[in-house]
PDB file of C-alpha atoms in Angstrom:
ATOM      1  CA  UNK A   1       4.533  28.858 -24.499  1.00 89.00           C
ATOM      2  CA  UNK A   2       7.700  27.286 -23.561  1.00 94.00           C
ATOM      3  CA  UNK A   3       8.834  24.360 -25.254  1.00 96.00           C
ATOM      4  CA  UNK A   4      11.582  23.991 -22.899  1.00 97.00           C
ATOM      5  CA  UNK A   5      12.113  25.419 -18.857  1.00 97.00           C
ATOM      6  CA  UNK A   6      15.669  24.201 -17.636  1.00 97.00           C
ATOM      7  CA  UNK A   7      15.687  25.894 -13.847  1.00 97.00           C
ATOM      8  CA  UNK A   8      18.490  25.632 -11.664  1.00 97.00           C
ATOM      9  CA  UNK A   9      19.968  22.342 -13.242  1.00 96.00           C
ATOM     10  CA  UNK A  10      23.070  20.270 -11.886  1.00 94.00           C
ATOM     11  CA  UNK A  11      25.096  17.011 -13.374  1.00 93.00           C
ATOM     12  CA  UNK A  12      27.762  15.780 -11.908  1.00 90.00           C
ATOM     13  CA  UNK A  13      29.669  12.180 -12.498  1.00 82.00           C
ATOM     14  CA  UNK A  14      31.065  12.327  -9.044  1.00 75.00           C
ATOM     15  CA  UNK A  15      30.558  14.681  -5.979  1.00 68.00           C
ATOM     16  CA  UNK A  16      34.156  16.650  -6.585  1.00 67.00           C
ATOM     17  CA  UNK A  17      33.357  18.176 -10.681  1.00 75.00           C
ATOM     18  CA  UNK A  18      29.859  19.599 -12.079  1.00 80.00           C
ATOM     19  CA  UNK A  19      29.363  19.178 -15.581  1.00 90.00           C
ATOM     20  CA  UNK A  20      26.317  21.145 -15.946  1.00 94.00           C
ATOM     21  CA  UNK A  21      25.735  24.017 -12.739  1.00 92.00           C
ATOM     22  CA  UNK A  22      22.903  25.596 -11.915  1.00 94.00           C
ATOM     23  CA  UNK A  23      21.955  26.329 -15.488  1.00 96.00           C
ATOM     24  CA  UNK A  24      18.140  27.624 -16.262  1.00 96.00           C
ATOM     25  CA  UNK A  25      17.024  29.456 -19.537  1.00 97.00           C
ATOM     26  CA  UNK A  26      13.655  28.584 -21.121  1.00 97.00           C
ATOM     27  CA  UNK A  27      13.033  28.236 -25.376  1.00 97.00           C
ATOM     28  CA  UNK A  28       9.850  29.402 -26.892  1.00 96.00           C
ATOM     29  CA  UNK A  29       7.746  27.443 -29.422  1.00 96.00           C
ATOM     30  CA  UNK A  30       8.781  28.218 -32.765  1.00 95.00           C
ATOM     31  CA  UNK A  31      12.333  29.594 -31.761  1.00 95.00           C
ATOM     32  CA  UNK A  32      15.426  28.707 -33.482  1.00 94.00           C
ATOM     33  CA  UNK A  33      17.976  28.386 -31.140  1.00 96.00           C
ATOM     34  CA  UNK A  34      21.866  27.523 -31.139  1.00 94.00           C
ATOM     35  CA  UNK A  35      23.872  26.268 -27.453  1.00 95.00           C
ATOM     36  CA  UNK A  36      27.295  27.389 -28.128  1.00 92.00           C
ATOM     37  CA  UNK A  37      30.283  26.521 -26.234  1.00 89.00           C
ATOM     38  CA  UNK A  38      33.922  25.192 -26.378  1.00 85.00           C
ATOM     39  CA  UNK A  39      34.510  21.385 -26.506  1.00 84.00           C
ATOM     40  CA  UNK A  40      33.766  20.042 -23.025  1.00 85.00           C
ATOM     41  CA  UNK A  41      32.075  23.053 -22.003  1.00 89.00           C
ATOM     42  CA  UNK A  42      28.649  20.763 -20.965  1.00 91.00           C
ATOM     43  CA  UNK A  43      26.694  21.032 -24.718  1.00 91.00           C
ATOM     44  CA  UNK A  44      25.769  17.595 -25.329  1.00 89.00           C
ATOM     45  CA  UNK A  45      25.806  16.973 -21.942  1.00 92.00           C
ATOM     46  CA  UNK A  46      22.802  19.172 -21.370  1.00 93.00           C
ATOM     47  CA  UNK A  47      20.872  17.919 -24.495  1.00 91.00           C
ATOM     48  CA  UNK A  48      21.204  14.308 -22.641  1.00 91.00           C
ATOM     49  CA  UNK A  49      19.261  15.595 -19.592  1.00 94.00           C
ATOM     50  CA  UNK A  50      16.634  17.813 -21.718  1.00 93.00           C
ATOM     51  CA  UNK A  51      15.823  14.183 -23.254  1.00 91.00           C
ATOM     52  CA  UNK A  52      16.047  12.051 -20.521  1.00 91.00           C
ATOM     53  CA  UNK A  53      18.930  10.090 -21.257  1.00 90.00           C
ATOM     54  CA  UNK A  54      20.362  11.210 -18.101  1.00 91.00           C
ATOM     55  CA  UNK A  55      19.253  11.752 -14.987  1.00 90.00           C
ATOM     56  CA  UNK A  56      19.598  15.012 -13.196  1.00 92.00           C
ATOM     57  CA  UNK A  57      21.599  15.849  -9.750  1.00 91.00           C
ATOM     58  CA  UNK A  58      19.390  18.550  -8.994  1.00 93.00           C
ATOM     59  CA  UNK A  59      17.312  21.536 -10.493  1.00 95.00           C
ATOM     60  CA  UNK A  60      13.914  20.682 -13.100  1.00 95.00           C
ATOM     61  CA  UNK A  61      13.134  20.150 -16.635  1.00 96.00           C
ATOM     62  CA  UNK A  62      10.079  20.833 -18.091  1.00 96.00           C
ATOM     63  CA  UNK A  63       9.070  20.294 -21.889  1.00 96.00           C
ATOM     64  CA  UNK A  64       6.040  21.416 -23.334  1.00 95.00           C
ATOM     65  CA  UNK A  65       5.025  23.219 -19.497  1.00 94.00           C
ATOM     66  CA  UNK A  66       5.320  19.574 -18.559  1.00 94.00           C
ATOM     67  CA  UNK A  67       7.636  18.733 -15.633  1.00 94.00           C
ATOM     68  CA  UNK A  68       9.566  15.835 -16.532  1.00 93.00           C
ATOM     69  CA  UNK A  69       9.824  12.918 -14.221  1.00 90.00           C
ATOM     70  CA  UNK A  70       9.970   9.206 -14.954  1.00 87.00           C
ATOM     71  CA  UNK A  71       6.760   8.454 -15.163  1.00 89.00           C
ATOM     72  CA  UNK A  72       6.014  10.939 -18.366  1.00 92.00           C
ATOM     73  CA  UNK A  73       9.422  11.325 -20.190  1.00 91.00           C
ATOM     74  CA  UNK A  74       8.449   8.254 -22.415  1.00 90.00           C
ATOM     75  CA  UNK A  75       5.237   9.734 -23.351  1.00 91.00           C
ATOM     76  CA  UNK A  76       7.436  13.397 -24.152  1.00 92.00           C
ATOM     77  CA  UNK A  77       9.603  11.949 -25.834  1.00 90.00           C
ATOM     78  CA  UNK A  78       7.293  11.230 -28.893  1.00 89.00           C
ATOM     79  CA  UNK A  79       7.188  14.860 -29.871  1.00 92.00           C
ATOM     80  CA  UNK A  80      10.791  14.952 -29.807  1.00 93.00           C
ATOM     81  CA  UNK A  81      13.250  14.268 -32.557  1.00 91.00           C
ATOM     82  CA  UNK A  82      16.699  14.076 -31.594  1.00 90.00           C
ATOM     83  CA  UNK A  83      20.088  13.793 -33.970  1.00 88.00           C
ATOM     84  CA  UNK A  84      23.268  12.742 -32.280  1.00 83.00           C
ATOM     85  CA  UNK A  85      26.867  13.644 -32.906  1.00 79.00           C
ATOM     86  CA  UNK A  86      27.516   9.854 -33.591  1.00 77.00           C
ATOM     87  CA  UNK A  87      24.420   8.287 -36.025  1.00 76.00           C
ATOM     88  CA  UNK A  88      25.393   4.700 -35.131  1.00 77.00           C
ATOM     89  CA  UNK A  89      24.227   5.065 -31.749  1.00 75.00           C
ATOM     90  CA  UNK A  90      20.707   5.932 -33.241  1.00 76.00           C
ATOM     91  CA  UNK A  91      20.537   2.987 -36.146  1.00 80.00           C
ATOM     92  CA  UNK A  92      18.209  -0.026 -35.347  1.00 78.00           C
ATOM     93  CA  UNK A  93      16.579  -1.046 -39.107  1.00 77.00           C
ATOM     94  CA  UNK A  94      18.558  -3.382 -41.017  1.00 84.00           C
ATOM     95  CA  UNK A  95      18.315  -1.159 -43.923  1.00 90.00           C
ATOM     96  CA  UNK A  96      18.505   2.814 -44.526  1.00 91.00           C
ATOM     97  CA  UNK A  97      14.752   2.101 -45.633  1.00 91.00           C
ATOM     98  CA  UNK A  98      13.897   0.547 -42.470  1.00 89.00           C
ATOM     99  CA  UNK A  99      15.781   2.947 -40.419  1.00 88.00           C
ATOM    100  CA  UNK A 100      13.811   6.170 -42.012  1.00 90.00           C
ATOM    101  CA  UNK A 101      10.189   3.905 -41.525  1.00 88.00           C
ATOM    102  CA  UNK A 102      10.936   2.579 -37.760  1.00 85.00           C
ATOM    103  CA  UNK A 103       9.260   5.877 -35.842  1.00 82.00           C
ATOM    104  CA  UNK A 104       6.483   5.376 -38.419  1.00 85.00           C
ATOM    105  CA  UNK A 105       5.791   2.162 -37.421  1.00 80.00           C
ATOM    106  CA  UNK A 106       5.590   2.649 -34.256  1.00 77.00           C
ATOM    107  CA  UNK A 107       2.891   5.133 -35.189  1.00 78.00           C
ATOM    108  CA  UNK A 108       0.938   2.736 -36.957  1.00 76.00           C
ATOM    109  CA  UNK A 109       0.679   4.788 -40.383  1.00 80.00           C
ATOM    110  CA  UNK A 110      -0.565   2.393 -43.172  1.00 83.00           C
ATOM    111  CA  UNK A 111       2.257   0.706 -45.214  1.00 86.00           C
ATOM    112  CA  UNK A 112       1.514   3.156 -48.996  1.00 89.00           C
ATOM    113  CA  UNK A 113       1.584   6.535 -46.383  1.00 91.00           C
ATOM    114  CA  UNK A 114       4.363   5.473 -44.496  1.00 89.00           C
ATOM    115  CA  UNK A 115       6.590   4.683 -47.746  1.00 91.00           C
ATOM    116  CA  UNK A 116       5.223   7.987 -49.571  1.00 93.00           C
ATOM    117  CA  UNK A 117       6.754  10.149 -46.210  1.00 93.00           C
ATOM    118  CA  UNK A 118       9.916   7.579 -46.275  1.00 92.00           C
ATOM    119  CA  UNK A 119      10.839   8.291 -49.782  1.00 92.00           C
ATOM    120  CA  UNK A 120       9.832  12.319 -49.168  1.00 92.00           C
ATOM    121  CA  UNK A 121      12.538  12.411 -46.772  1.00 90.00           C
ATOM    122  CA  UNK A 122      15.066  10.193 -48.322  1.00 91.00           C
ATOM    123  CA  UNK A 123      14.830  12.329 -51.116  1.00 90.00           C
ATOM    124  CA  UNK A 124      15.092  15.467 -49.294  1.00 86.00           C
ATOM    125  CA  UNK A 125      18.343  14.220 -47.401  1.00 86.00           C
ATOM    126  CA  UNK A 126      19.673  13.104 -50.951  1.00 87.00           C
ATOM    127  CA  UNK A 127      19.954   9.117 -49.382  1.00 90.00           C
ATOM    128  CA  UNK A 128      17.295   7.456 -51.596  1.00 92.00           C
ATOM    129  CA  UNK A 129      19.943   5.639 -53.603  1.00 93.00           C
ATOM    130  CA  UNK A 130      20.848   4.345 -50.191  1.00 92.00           C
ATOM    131  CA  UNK A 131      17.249   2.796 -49.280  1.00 92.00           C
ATOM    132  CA  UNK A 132      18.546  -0.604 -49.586  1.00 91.00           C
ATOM    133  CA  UNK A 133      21.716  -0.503 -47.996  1.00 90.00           C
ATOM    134  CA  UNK A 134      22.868  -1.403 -44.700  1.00 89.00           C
ATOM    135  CA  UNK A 135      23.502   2.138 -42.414  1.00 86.00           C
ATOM    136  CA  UNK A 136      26.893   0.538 -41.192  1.00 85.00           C
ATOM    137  CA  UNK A 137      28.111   0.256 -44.843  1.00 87.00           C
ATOM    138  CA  UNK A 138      27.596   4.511 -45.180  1.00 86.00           C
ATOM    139  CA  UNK A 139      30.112   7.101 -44.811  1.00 84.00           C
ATOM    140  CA  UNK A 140      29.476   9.290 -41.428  1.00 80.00           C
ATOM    141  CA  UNK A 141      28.526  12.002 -43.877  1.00 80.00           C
ATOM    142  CA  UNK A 142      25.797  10.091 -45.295  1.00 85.00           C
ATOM    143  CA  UNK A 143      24.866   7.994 -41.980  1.00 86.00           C
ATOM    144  CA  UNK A 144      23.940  11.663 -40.358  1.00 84.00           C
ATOM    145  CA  UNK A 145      21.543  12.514 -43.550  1.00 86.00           C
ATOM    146  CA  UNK A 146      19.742   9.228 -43.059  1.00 89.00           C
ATOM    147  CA  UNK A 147      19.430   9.727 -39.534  1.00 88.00           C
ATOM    148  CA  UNK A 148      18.205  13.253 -39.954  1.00 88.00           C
ATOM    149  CA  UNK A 149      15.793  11.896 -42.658  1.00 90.00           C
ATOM    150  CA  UNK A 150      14.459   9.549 -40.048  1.00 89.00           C
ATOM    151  CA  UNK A 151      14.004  12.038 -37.175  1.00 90.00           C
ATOM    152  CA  UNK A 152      12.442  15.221 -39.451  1.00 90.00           C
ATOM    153  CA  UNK A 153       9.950  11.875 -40.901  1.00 90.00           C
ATOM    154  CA  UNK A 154       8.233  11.897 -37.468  1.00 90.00           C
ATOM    155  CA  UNK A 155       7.332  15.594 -37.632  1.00 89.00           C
ATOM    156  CA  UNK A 156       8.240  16.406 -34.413  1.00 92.00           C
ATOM    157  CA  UNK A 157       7.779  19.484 -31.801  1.00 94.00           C
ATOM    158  CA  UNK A 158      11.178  19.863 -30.973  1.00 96.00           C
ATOM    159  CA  UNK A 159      13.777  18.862 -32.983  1.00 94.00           C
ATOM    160  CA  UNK A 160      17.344  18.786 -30.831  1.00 94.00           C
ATOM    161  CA  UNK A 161      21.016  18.657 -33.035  1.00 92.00           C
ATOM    162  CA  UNK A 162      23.552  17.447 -31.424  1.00 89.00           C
ATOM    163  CA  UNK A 163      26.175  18.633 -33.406  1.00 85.00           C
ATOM    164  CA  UNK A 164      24.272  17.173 -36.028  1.00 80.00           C
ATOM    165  CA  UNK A 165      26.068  18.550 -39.148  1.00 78.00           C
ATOM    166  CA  UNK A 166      30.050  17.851 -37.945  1.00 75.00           C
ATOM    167  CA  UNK A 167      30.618  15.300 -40.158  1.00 73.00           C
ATOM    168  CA  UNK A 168      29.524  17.062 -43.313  1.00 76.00           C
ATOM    169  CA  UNK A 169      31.567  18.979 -45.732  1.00 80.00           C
ATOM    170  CA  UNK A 170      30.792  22.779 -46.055  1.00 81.00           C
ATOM    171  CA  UNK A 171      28.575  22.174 -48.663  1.00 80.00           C
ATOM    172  CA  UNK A 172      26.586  19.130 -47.215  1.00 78.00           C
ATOM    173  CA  UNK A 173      26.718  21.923 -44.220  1.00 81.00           C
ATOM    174  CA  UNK A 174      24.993  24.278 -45.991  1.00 80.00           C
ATOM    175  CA  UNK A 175      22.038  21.792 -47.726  1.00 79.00           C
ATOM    176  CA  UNK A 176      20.918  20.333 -44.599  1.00 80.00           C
ATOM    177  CA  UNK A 177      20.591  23.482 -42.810  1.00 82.00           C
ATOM    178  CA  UNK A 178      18.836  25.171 -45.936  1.00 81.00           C
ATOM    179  CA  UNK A 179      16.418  21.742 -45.566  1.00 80.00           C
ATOM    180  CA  UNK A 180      16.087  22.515 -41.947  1.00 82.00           C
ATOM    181  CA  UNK A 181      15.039  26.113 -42.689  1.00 83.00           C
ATOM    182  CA  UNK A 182      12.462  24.767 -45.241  1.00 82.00           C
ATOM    183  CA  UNK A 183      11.143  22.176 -42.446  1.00 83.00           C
ATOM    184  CA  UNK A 184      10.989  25.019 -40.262  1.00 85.00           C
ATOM    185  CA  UNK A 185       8.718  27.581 -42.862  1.00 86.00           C
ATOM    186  CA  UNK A 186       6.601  24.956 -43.900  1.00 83.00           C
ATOM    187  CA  UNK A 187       6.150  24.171 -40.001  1.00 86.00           C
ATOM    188  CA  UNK A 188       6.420  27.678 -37.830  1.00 90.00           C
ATOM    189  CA  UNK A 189       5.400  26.188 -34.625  1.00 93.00           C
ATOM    190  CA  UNK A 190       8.404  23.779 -35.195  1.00 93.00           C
ATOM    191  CA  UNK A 191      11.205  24.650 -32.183  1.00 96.00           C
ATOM    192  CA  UNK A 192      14.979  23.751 -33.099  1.00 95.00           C
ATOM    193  CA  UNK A 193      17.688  23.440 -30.492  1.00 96.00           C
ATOM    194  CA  UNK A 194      20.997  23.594 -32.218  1.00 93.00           C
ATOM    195  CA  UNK A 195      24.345  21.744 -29.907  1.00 92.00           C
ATOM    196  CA  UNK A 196      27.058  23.452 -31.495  1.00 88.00           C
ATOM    197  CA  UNK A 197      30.491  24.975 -31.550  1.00 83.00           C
ATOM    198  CA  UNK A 198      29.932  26.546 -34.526  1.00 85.00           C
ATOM    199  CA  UNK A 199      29.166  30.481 -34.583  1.00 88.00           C
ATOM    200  CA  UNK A 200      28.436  30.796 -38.438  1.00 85.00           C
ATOM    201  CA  UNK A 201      25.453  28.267 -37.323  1.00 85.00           C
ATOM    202  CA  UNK A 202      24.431  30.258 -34.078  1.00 89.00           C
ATOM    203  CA  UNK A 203      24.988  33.440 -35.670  1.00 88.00           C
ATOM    204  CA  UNK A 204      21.546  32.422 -38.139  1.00 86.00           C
ATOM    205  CA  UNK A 205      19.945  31.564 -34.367  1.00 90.00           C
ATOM    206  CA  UNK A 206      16.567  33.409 -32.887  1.00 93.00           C
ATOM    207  CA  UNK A 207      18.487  32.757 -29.608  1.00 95.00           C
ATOM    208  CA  UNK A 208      21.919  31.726 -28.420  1.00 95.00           C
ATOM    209  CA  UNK A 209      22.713  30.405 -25.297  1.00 96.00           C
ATOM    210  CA  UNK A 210      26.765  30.182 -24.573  1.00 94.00           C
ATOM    211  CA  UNK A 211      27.624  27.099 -22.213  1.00 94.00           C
ATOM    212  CA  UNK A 212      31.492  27.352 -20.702  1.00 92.00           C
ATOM    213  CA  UNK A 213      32.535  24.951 -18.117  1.00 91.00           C
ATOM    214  CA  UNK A 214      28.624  23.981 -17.574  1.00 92.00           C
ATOM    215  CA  UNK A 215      27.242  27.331 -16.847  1.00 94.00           C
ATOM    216  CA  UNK A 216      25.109  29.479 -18.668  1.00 95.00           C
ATOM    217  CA  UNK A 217      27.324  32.798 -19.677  1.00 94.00           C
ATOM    218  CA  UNK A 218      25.298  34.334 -22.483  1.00 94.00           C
ATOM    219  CA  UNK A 219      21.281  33.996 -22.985  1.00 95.00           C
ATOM    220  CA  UNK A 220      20.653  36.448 -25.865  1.00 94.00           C
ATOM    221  CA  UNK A 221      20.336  37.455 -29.416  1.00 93.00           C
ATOM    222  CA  UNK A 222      23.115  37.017 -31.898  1.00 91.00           C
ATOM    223  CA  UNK A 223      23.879  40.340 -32.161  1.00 88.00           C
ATOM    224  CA  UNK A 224      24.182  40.980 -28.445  1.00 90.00           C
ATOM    225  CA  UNK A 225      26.561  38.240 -28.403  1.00 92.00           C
ATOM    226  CA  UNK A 226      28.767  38.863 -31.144  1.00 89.00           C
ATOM    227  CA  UNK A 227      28.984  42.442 -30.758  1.00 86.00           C
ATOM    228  CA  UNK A 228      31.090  41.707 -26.836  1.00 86.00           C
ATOM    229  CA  UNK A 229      34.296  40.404 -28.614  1.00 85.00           C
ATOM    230  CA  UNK A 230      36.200  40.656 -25.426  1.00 87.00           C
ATOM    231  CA  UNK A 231      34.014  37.728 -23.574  1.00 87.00           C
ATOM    232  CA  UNK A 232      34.156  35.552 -26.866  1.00 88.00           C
ATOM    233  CA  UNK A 233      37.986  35.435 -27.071  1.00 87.00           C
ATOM    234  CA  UNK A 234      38.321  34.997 -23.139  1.00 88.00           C
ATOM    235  CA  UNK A 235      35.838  32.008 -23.783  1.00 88.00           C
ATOM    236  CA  UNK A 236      37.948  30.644 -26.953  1.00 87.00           C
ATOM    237  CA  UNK A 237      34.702  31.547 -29.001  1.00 88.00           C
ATOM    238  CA  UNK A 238      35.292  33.716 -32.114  1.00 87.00           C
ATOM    239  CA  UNK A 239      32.454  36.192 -34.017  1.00 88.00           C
ATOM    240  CA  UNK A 240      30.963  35.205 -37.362  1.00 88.00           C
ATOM    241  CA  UNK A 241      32.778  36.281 -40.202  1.00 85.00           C
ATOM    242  CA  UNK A 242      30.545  39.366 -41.589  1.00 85.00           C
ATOM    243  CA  UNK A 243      31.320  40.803 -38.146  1.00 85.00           C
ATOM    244  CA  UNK A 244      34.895  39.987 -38.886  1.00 86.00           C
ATOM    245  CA  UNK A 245      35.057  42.061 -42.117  1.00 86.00           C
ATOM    246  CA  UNK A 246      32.351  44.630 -40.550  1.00 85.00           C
ATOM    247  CA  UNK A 247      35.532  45.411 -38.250  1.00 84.00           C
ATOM    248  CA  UNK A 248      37.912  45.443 -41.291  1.00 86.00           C
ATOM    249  CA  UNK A 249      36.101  47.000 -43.984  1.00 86.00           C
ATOM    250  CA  UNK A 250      33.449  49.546 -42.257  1.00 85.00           C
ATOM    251  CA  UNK A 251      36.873  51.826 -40.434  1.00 87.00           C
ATOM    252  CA  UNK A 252      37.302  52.488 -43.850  1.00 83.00           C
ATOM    253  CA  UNK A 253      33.830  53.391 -45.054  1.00 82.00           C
ATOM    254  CA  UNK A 254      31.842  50.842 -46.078  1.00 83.00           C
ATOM    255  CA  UNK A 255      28.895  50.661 -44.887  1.00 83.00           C
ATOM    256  CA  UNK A 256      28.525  46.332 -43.735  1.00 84.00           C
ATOM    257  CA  UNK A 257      25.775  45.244 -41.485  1.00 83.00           C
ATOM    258  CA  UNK A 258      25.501  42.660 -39.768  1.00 79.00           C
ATOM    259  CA  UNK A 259      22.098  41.300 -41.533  1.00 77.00           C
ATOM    260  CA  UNK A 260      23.676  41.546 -44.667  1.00 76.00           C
ATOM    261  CA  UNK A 261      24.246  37.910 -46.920  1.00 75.00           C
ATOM    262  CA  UNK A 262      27.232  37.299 -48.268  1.00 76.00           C
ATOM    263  CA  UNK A 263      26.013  38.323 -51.820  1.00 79.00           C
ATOM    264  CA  UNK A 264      25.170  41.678 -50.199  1.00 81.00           C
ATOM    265  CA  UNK A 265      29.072  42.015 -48.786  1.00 79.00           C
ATOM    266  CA  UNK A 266      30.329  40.979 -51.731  1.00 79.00           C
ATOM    267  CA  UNK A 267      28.577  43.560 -53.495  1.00 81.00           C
ATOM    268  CA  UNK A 268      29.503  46.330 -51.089  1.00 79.00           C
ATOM    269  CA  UNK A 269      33.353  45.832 -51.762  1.00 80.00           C
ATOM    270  CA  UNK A 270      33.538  45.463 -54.897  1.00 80.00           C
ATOM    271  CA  UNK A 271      32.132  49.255 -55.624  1.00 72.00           C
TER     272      UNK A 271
END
């Protein structure tokens, strides 16, 4: 099943410049998968249309073999759980509490159940000691935890970062995308859609789909990607570091692959 069908798609501000052109690529359920590009290459653009929040020049959308239209993107939009770049444009509770509960609300959970899956996420996010602050008094670091907390609360179908993590350091980085990895075992029918710039990210992805001046140049595995250097640099893209030392080290007989962690390079060299 596909979660998402984007065929033939076109945005465009003004007659003269395309922002997205003629893109189509379709996401299975359960797939992990990154859109990579250079800044202003049509990323977040894209996730805008997939949602609804803008309205399409030409081409179709369909989510959940749905063809979205006005009528129904309300009603699609339910299974969706999107995370934006900027988490003030997503705040509406008065507190970091409220915030997390307003989706649950609007499903009409019971008051105990709704603050037992509030507090579950609050802790997962590490924001409980937040709860009763106001989101505007956060740092962005911490604003984009509570606003993942509230999004991943609503156990959604398709969960959509929009550069999601860019305010975090490396290691607040690395915790919410282990949490997202738990979310996603504990839920395999769960489909991510990563916006990002970041290849370490996309080089974890099922799928990657490479977005330069709004068209589709790549739509393929990580490994098929990062192994065609040439197109990355000419693209301003670079590869993921173990293929980085793979090119260093394995000339001079070591033996890296590109599944291997970091504890497994480290290992390697150091015979």
């Amino acid at each position: 099943m596909n979660i998402i069908s984007v065929k033939n798609l076109s945005f465009s501000y003004s007659k003269t410049m395309h922002i997205i052109n003629d893109v189509s690529f379709d996401i299975e359920e359960g797939k992990y998968v990154s859109i990579l590009g250079p800044n202003g290459s049509g990323k977040s653009t894209l996730a805008r249309l997939i949602v609804g929040l803008l309205e399409k020049s030409d081409g179709n959308i369909s989510l959940f073999e749905t063809e979205v239209d006005k009528k129904n993107i309300v009603s699609l939009r339910k299974d969706i759980g999107i995370v934006f770049q900027n988490p003030d444009n997503q705040f509406i509770g008065a507190t970091v509490e409220d915030d997390i509960a307003f989706g649950l609300e609007n499903k009409l959970l019971g008051k105990e159940e709704m603050r037992d899956i509030v507090h579950e996420y609050a802790d997962a996010l590490g924001v409980s000691q937040f709860l009763h602050k106001e989101p505007s008094n956060l740092s962005g670091g911490q604003k984009q935890r509570v606003a993942l907390a509230g999004v991943l609360a609503l156990s959604p179908k398709l969960l959509i970062l929009d550069e999601a993590t860019s305010m975090l350091d490396p290691k607040g980085k690395r915790e919410i995308f282990e949490l997202i990895q738990d979310v996603k075992k504990k839920n395999p029918s769960l489909t991510i859609v990563s916006i990002t710039h970041d290849v370490e990210e996309a080089y974890l992805s099922d799928q990657i789909i490479v977005l330069v001046d709004g068209k589709v140049v790549f739509n393929d595995v990580p490994s098929k990607i990062f192994n065609n250097e040439e197109k990355l640099k000419e693209y301003h893209l670079r590869t993921p570091f173990i293929y980085q030392v793979m090119k260093t080290f394995n000339p001079l007989g070591y033996e890296i692959k590109e599944t291997d962690s970091i504890e497994e390079v480290a290992n390697k060299l150091c015979r």
